[in-house]
Short mmCIF file of C-alpha atoms in Angstrom, two decimals:
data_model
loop_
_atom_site.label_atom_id
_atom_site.label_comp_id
_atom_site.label_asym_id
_atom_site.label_seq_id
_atom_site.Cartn_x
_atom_site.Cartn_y
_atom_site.Cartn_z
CA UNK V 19 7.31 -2.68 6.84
CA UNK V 20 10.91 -1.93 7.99
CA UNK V 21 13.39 -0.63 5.80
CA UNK V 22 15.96 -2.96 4.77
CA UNK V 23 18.92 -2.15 7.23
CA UNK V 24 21.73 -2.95 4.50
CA UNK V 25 20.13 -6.39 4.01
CA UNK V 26 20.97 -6.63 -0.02
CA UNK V 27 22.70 -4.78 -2.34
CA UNK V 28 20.07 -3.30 -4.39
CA UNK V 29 17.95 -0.62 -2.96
CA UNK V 30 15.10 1.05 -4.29
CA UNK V 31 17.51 3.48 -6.67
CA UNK V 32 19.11 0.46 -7.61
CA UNK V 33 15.75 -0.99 -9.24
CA UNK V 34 15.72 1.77 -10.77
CA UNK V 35 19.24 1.64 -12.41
CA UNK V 36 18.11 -2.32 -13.40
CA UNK V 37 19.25 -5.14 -12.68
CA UNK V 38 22.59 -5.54 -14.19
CA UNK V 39 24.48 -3.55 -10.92
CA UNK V 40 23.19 -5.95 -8.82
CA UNK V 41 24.86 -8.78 -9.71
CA UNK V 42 28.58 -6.82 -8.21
CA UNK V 43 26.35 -6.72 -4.63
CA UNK V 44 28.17 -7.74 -1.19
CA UNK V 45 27.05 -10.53 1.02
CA UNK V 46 25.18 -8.39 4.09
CA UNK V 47 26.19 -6.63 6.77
CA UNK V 48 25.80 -8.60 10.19
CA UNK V 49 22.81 -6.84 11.91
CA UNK V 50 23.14 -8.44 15.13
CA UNK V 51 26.07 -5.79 16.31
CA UNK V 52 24.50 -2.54 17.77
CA UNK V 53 25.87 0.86 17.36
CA UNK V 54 27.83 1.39 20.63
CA UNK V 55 27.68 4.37 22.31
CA UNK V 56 25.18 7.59 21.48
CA UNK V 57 25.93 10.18 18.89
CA UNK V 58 27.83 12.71 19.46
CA UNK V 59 26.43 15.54 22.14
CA UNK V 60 29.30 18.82 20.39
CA UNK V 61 31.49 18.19 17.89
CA UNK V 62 35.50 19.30 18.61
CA UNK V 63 36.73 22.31 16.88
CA UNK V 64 38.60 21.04 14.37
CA UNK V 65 35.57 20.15 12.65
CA UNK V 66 34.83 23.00 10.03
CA UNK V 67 32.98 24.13 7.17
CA UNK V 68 34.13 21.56 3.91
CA UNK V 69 37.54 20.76 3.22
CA UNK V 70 39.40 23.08 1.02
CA UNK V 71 39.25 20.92 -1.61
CA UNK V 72 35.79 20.90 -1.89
CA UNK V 73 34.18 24.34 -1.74
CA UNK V 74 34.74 24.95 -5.19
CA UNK V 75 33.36 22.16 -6.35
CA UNK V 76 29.91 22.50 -8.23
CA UNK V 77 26.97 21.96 -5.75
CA UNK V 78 29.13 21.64 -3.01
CA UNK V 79 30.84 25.15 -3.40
CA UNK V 80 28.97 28.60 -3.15
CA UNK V 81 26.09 29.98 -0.78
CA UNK V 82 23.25 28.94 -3.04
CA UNK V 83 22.02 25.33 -0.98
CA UNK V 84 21.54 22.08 -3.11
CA UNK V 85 18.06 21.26 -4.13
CA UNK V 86 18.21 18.38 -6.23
CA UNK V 87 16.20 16.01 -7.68
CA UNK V 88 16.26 12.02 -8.88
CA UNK V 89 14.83 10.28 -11.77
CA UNK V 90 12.96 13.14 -13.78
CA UNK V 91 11.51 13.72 -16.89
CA UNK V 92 12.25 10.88 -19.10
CA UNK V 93 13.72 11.78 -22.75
CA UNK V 94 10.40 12.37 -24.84
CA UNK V 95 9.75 14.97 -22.17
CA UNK V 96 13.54 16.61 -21.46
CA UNK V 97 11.59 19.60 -22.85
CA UNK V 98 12.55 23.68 -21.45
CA UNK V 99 8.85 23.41 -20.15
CA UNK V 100 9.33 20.47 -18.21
CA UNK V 101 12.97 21.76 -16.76
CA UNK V 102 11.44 24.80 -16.67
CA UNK V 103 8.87 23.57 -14.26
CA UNK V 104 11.54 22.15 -11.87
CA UNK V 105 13.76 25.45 -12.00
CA UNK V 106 10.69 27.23 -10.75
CA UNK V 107 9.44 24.59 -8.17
CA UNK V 108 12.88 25.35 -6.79
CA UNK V 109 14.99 23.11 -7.97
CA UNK V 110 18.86 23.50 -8.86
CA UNK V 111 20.46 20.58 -9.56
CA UNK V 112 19.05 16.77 -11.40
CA UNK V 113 20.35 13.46 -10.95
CA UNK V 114 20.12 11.63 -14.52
CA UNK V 115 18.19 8.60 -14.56
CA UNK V 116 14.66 7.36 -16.28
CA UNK V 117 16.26 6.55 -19.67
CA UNK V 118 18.62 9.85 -20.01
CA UNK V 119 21.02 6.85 -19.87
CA UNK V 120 23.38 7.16 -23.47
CA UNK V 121 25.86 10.46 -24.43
CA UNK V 122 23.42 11.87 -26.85
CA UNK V 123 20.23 11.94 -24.62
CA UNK V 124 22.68 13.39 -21.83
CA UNK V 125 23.98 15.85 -24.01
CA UNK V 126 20.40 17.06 -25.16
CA UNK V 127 19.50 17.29 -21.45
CA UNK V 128 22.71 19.30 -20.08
CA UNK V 129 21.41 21.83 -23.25
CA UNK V 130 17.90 21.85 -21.54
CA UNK V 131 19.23 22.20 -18.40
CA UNK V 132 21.53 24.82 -19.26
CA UNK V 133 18.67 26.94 -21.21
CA UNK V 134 16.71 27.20 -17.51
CA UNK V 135 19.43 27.64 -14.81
CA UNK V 136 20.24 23.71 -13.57
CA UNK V 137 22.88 22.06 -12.77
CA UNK V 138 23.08 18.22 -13.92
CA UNK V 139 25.14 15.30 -11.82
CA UNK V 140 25.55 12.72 -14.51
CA UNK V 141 24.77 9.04 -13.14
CA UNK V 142 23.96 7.24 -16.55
CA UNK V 143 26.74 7.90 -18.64
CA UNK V 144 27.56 4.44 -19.65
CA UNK V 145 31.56 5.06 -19.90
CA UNK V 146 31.15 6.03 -16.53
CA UNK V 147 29.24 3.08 -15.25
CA UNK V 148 31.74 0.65 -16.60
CA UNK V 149 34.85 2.48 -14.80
CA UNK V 150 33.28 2.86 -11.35
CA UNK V 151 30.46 0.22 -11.26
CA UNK V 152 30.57 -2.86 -13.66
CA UNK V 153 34.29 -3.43 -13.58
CA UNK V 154 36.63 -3.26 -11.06
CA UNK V 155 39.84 -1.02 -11.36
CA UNK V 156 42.89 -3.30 -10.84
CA UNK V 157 46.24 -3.73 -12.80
CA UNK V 158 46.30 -7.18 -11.31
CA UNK V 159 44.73 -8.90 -15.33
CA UNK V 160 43.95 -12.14 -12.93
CA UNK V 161 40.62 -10.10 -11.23
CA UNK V 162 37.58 -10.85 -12.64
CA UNK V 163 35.54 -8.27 -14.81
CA UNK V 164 38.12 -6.01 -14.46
CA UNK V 165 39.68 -2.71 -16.39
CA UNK V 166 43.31 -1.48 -15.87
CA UNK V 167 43.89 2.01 -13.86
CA UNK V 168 44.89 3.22 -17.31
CA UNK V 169 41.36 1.83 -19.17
CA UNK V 170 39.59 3.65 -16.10
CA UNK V 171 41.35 6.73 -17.06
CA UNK V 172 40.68 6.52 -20.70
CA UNK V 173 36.73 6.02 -20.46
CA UNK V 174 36.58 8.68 -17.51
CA UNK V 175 38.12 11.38 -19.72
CA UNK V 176 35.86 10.18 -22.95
CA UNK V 177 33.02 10.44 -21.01
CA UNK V 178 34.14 14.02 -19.37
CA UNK V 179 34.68 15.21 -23.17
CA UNK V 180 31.23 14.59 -23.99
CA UNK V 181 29.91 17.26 -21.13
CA UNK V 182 32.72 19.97 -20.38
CA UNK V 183 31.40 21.96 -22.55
CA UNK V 184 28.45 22.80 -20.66
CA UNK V 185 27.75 25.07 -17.75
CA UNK V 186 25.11 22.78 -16.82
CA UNK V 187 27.30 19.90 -16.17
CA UNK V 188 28.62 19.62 -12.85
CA UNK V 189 30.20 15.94 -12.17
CA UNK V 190 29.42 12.41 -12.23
CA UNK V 191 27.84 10.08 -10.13
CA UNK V 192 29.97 7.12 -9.27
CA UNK V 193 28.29 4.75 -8.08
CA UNK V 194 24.81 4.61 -6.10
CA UNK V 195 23.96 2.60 -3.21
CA UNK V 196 27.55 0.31 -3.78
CA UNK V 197 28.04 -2.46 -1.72
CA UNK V 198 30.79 -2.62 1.05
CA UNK V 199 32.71 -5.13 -1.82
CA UNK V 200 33.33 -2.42 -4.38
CA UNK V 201 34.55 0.33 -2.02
CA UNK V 202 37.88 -0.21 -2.81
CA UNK V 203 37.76 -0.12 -6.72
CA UNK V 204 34.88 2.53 -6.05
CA UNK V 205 37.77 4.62 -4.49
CA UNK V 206 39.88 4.34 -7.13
CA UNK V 207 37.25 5.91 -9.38
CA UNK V 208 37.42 8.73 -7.11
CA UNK V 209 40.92 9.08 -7.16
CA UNK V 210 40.68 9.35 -11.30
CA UNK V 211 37.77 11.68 -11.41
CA UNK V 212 39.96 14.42 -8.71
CA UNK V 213 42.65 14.07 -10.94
CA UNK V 214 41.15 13.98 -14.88
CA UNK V 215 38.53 15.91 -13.62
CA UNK V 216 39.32 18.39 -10.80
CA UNK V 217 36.56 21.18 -11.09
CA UNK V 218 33.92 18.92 -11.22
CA UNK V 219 32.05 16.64 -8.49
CA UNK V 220 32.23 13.37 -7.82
CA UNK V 221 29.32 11.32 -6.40
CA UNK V 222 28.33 8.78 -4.46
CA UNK V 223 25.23 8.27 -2.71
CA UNK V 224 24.69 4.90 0.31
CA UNK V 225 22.54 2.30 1.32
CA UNK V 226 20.57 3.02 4.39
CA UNK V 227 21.49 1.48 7.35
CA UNK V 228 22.09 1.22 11.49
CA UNK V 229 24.12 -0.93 13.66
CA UNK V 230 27.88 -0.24 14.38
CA UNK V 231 28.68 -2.27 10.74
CA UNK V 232 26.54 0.00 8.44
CA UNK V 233 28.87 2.54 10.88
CA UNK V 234 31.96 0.93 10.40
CA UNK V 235 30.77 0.71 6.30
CA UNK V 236 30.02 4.62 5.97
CA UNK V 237 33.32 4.94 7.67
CA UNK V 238 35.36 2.69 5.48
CA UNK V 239 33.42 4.47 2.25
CA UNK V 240 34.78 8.04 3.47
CA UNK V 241 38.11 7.08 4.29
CA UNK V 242 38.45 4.80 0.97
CA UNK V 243 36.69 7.23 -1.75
CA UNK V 244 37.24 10.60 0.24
CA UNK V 245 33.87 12.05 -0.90
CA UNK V 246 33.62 16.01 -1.43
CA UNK V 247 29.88 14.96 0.53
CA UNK V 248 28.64 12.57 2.35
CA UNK V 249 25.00 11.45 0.96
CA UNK V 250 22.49 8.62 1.73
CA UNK V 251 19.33 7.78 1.43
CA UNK V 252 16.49 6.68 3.92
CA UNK V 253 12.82 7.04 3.65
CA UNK V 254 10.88 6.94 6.80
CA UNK V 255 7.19 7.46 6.02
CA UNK V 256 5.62 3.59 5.93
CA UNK V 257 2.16 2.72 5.40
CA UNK V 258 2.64 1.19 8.89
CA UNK V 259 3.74 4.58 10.72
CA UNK V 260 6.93 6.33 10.99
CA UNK V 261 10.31 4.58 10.47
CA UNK V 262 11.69 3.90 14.15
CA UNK V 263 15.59 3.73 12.91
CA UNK V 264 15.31 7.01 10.62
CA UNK V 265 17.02 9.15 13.47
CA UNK V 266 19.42 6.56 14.27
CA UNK V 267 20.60 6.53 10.35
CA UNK V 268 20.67 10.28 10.71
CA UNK V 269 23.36 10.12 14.20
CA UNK V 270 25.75 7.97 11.92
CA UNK V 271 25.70 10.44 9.26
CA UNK V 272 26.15 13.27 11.17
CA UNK V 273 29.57 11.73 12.73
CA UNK V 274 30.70 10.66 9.78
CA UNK V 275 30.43 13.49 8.13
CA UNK V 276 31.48 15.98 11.07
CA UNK V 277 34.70 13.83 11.36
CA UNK V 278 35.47 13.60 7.73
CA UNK V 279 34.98 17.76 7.71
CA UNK V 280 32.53 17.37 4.61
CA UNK V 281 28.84 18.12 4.14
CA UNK V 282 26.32 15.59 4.70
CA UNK V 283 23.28 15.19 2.12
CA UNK V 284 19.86 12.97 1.88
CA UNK V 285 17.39 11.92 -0.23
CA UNK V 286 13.86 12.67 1.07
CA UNK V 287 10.89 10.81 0.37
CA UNK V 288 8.64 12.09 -2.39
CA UNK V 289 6.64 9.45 -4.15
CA UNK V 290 4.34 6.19 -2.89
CA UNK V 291 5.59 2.23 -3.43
CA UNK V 292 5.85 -0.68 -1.59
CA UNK V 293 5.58 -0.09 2.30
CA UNK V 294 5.84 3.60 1.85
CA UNK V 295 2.93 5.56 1.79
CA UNK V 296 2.66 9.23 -0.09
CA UNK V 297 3.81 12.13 1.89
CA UNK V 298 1.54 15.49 2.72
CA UNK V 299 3.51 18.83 2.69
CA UNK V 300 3.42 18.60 6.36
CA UNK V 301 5.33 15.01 6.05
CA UNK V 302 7.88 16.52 3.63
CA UNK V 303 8.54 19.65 5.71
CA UNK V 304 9.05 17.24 8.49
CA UNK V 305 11.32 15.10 6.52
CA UNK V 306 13.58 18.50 5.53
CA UNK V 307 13.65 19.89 8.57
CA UNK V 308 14.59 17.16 11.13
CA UNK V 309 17.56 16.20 8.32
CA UNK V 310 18.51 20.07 8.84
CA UNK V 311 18.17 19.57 12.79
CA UNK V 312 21.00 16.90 11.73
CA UNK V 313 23.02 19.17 10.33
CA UNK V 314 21.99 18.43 6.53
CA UNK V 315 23.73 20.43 3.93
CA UNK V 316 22.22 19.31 0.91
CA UNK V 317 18.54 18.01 0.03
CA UNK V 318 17.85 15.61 -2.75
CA UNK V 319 14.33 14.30 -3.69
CA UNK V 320 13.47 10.83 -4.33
CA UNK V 321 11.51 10.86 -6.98
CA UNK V 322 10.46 14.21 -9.45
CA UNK V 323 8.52 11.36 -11.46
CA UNK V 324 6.84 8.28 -10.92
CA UNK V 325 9.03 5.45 -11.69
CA UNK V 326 7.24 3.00 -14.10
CA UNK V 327 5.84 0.12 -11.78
CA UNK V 328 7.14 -1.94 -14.03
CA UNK V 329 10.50 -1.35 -12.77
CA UNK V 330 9.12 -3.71 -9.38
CA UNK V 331 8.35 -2.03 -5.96
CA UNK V 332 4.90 -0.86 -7.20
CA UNK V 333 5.95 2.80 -7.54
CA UNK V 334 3.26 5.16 -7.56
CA UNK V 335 2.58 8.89 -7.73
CA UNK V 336 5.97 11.41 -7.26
CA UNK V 337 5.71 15.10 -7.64
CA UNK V 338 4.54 13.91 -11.22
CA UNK V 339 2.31 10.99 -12.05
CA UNK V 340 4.20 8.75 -15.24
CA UNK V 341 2.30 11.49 -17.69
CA UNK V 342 3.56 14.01 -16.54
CA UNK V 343 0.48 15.49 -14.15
CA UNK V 344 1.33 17.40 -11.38
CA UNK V 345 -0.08 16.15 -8.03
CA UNK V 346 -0.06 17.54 -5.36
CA UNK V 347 3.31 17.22 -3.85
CA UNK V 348 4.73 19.46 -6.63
CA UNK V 349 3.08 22.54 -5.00
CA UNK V 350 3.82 21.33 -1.52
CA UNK V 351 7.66 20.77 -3.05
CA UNK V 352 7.15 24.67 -4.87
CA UNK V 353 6.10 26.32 -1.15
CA UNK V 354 8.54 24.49 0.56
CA UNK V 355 11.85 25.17 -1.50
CA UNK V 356 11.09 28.36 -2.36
CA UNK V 357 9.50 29.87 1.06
CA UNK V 358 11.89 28.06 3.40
CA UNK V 359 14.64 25.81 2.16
CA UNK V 360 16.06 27.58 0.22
CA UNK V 361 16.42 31.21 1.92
CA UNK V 362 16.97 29.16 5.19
CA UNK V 363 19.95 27.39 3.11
CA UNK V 364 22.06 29.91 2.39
CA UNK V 365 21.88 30.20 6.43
CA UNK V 366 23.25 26.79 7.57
CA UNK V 367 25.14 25.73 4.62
CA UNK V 368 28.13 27.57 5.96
CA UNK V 369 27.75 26.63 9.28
CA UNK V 370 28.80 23.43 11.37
CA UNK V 371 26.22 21.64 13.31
CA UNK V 372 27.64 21.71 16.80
CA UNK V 373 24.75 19.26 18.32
CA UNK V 374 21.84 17.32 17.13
CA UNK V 375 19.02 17.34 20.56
CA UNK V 376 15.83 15.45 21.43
CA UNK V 377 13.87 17.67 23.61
CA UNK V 378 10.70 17.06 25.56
CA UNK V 379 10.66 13.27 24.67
CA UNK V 380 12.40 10.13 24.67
CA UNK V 381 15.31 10.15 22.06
CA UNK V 382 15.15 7.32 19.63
CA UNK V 383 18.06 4.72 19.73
CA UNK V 384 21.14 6.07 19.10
CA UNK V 385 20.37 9.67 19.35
CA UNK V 386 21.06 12.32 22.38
CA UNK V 387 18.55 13.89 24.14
CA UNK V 388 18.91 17.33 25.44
CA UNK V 389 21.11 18.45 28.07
CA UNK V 390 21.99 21.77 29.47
CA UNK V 391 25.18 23.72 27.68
CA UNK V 392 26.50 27.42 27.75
CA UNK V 393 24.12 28.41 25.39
CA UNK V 394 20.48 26.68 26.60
CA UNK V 395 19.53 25.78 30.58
CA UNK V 396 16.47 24.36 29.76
CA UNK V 397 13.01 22.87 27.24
CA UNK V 398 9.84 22.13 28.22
CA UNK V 399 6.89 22.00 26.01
CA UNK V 400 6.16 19.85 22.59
CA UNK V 401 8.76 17.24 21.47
CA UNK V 402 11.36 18.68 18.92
CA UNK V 403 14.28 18.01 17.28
CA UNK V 404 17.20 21.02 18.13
CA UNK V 405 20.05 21.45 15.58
CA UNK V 406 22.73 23.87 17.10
CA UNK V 407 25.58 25.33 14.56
CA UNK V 408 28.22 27.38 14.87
CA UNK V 409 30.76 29.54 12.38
CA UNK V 410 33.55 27.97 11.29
CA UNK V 411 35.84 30.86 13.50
CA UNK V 412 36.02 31.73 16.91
CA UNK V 413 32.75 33.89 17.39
CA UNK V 414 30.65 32.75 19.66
CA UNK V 415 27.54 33.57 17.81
CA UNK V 416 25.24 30.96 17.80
CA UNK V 417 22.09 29.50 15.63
CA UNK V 418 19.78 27.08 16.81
CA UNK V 419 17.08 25.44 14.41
CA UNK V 420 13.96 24.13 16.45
CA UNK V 421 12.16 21.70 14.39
CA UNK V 422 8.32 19.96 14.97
CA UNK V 423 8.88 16.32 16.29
CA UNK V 424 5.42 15.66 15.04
CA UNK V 425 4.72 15.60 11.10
CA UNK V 426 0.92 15.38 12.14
CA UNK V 427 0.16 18.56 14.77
CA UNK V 428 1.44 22.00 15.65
CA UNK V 429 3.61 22.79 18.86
CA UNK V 430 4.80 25.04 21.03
CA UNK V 431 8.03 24.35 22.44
CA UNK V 432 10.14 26.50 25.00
CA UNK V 433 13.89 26.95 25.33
CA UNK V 434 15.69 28.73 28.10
CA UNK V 435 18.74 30.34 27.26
CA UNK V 436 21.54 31.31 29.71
CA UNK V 437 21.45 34.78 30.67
CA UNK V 438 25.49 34.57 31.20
CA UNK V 439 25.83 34.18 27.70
CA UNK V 440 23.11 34.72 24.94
CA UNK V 441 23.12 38.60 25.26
CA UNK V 442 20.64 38.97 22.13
CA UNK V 443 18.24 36.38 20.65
CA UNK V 444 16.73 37.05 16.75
CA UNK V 445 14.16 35.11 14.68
CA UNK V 446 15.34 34.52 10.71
CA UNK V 447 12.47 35.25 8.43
CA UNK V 448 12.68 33.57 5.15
CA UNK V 449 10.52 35.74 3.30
CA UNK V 450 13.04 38.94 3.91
CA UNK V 451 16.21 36.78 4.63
CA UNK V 452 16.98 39.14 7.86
CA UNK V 453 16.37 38.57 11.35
CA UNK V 454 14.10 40.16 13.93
CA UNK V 455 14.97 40.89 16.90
CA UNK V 456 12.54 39.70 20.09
CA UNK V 457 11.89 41.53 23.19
CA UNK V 458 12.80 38.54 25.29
CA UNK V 459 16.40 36.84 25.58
CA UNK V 460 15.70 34.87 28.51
CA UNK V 461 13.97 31.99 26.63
CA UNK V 462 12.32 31.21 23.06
CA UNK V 463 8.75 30.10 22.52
CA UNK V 464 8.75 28.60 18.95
CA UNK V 465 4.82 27.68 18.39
CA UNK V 466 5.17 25.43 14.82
CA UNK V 467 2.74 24.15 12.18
CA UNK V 468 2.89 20.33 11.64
CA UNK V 469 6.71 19.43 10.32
CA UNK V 470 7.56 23.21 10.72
CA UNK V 471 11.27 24.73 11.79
CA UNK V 472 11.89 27.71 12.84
CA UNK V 473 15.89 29.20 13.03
CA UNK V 474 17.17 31.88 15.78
CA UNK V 475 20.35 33.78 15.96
CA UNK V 476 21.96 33.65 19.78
CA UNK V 477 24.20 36.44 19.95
CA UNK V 478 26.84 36.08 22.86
#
């Protein structure tokens, strides 16, 4: 089973959300165009760490990296012990959703939240949902189902007063997975929420998609609702094998995002339903660290708990089963967040991703394989993904992430560096947070465990 390629309007977070969203969906985008062209090989440099607008923004701002996760404990169980149990799987931030969907039950959960160290993006508040998603914003009184700029305002900032108050809260989602036909109203939203609510972040989160119109779409959503990130959602682990378009979806991102000079996010598959099978920690890993190949600067997971199947799309187990049970993904989540993502974070989150490689096999559609540069002559060895960032000055440091290919065996893969320029080559270890240096600068032998990365400082 493929995944829908911006085929309806409702996605799988949409089901989720229920029906009543769906009905403001856009006719579909034409598949037959292709995206021209391959991603980009470097990025220019003018492309920098986020705009200045953004890094103070909760989430966005800061060294600590994003960690978030949808749909999670409904409201009978928005208990400390159950927030409590995300905070120390690694967790930092929660996307509202399975019934934490009216003021009071949002209010009770930025309290939990705030008792066990989380940050909360509010995407249920039902003020909210009306202003960017039900109605659209227009002064013209002739547009259907429609609310005045100055109605917008008004249930933004009654919905804002609810929250403020907490250290927990740290913005509102806008609207998920909107179709191409609200991304003008959608932008006005944005527009209100930077100006009644400037320290807090706004949120939007896309469709899935390839082709050069789900390109020209992302494009229109950046330059329309000027995102403080850019964040989508594709899950690439079918009961039928591995999704052939996830990489492509991952080149358009990157782009976007790089030209737009904000951070790109993604939602990474954690739980079972239709066509999708449930991931093994080596799956996951995979998942994380070919998105961080890609430049990723934030990691969301989709889901923390099973969705009830009754929702549609046969959802089964998450990280939790509908009771709450643990299986075993929440330990694979707990070793992963805590041993890796998150020291390795802090890393990249300030850095730009310079190129996104293919090495030792043939790149997917719409990707770029590897080619010679100042920096690296030469791979050979096991297919892997290489993510290549740079600081946001002039230094001519380097760091180059070498992720697994394969989510189902280990590798060894080689990478020659040019002697004219790397002058010192260092291996980051997440359990210390410093680097090691190695013997050898010539070339890097990075042997990984199935969906393993591993991240090297090239001193020049």
């Amino acid at each position: 089973m493929m995944i829908p390629e911006h085929k309806t309007g409702v996605g799988r977070r949409a089901v989720l959300r229920g029906a009543v969203i769906g009905a403001l969906a856009a006719a579909p985008l034409p598949l037959a165009h292709r995206l021209t062209g391959s991603a980009p090989a470097s990025v220019p440099a003018s492309a920098a760490a986020p705009a200045a607008a953004c890094v103070d923004l909760p989430l966005v701002g800061g060294s600590e990296f994003p960690i978030g996760v949808f749909w999670p404990p409904p409201p009978y169980q928005t208990t400390v012990e159950r927030y409590g149990e995300m905070r120390d799987a690694g967790f930092n931030f929660v996307i509202t959703g399975n019934y934490v969907d009216d003021q009071a039950i949002i209010r009770h959960t930025l309290a939990i939240a705030e008792q066990v160290g989380l940050k909360v993006l509010v995407s249920s508040d039902p003020d909210v949902q009306n202003m960017a998603r039900r109605f659209t914003i227009s002064d013209n009184r002739s547009v259907p189902m429609s609310i005045t700029t100055a109605d917008a305002r008004t249930l933004l900032t009654n919905s804002l007063n609810q929250y403020r108050g907490f250290e927990s809260f740290a913005g509102f989602s806008l609207g998920d997975e909107p179709p191409e036909s609200q991304l003008d109203s959608l932008g006005k939203a944005f527009t209100i929420a930077r100006e009644q609510a400037p320290t807090y972040t706004p949120y939007s989160n896309l469709v899935p998609g390839t082709g050069q119109g789900y390109k020209d779409m992302v494009h229109r959503f950046v330059t329309t609702c000027r995102p403080p990130m850019l964040s989508y959602d594709r899950y690439p682990l079918l009961t039928s094998g591995e999704d052939p378009n996830y990489f492509e979806n991952w080149a358009i991102i990157r782009a976007e995002a790089l030209l737009a000079n904000i951070p790109s996010w993604v939602f990474v598959q954690s739980v079972e339903y239709s066509g999708h099978r449930f991931p093994t920690q080596a799956e996951l890993l995979w998942n994380i660290n070919t998105s961080l190949a890609y430049g990723c600067k934030g990691i969301q997971y989709f889901t923390y708990w099973q969705p009830d199947p009754a929702r549609g799309e046969n959802f089964g187990r998450a990280i939790t089963t509908l009771d709450g049970t643990h299986t075993p993904l929440y330990d694979a989540a707990k070793a992963i967040n805590t041993g890796w993502l998150r020291p390795v974070g802090v890393e990249l989150k300030p850095l730009v991703s310079e190129r996104a490689l293919h090495a030792n096999h043939t790149p997917p559609p719409g990707t770029v394989g590897f080619t010679a540069d100042s920096y690296m002559t030469g791979t050979s060895g096991s297919p892997a993904v290489l993510g290549l960032f740079r600081p946001t000055d002039a230094a001519k440091t380097r760091w180059l992430l070498i992720a697994n290919r394969q989510s189902g065996a280990s590798s060894t893969t080689t990478v020659s560096l040019n002697q004219t320029t790397v002058t010192k080559v260092s291996v980051f270890d997440p359990a210390t947070r410093g680097y090691t240096a190695q013997a050898d600068k010539t070339k890097i032998v990075a042997t990984l465990a199935p969906g393993a990365a591993a991240l090297y400082r090239l001193d020049a």
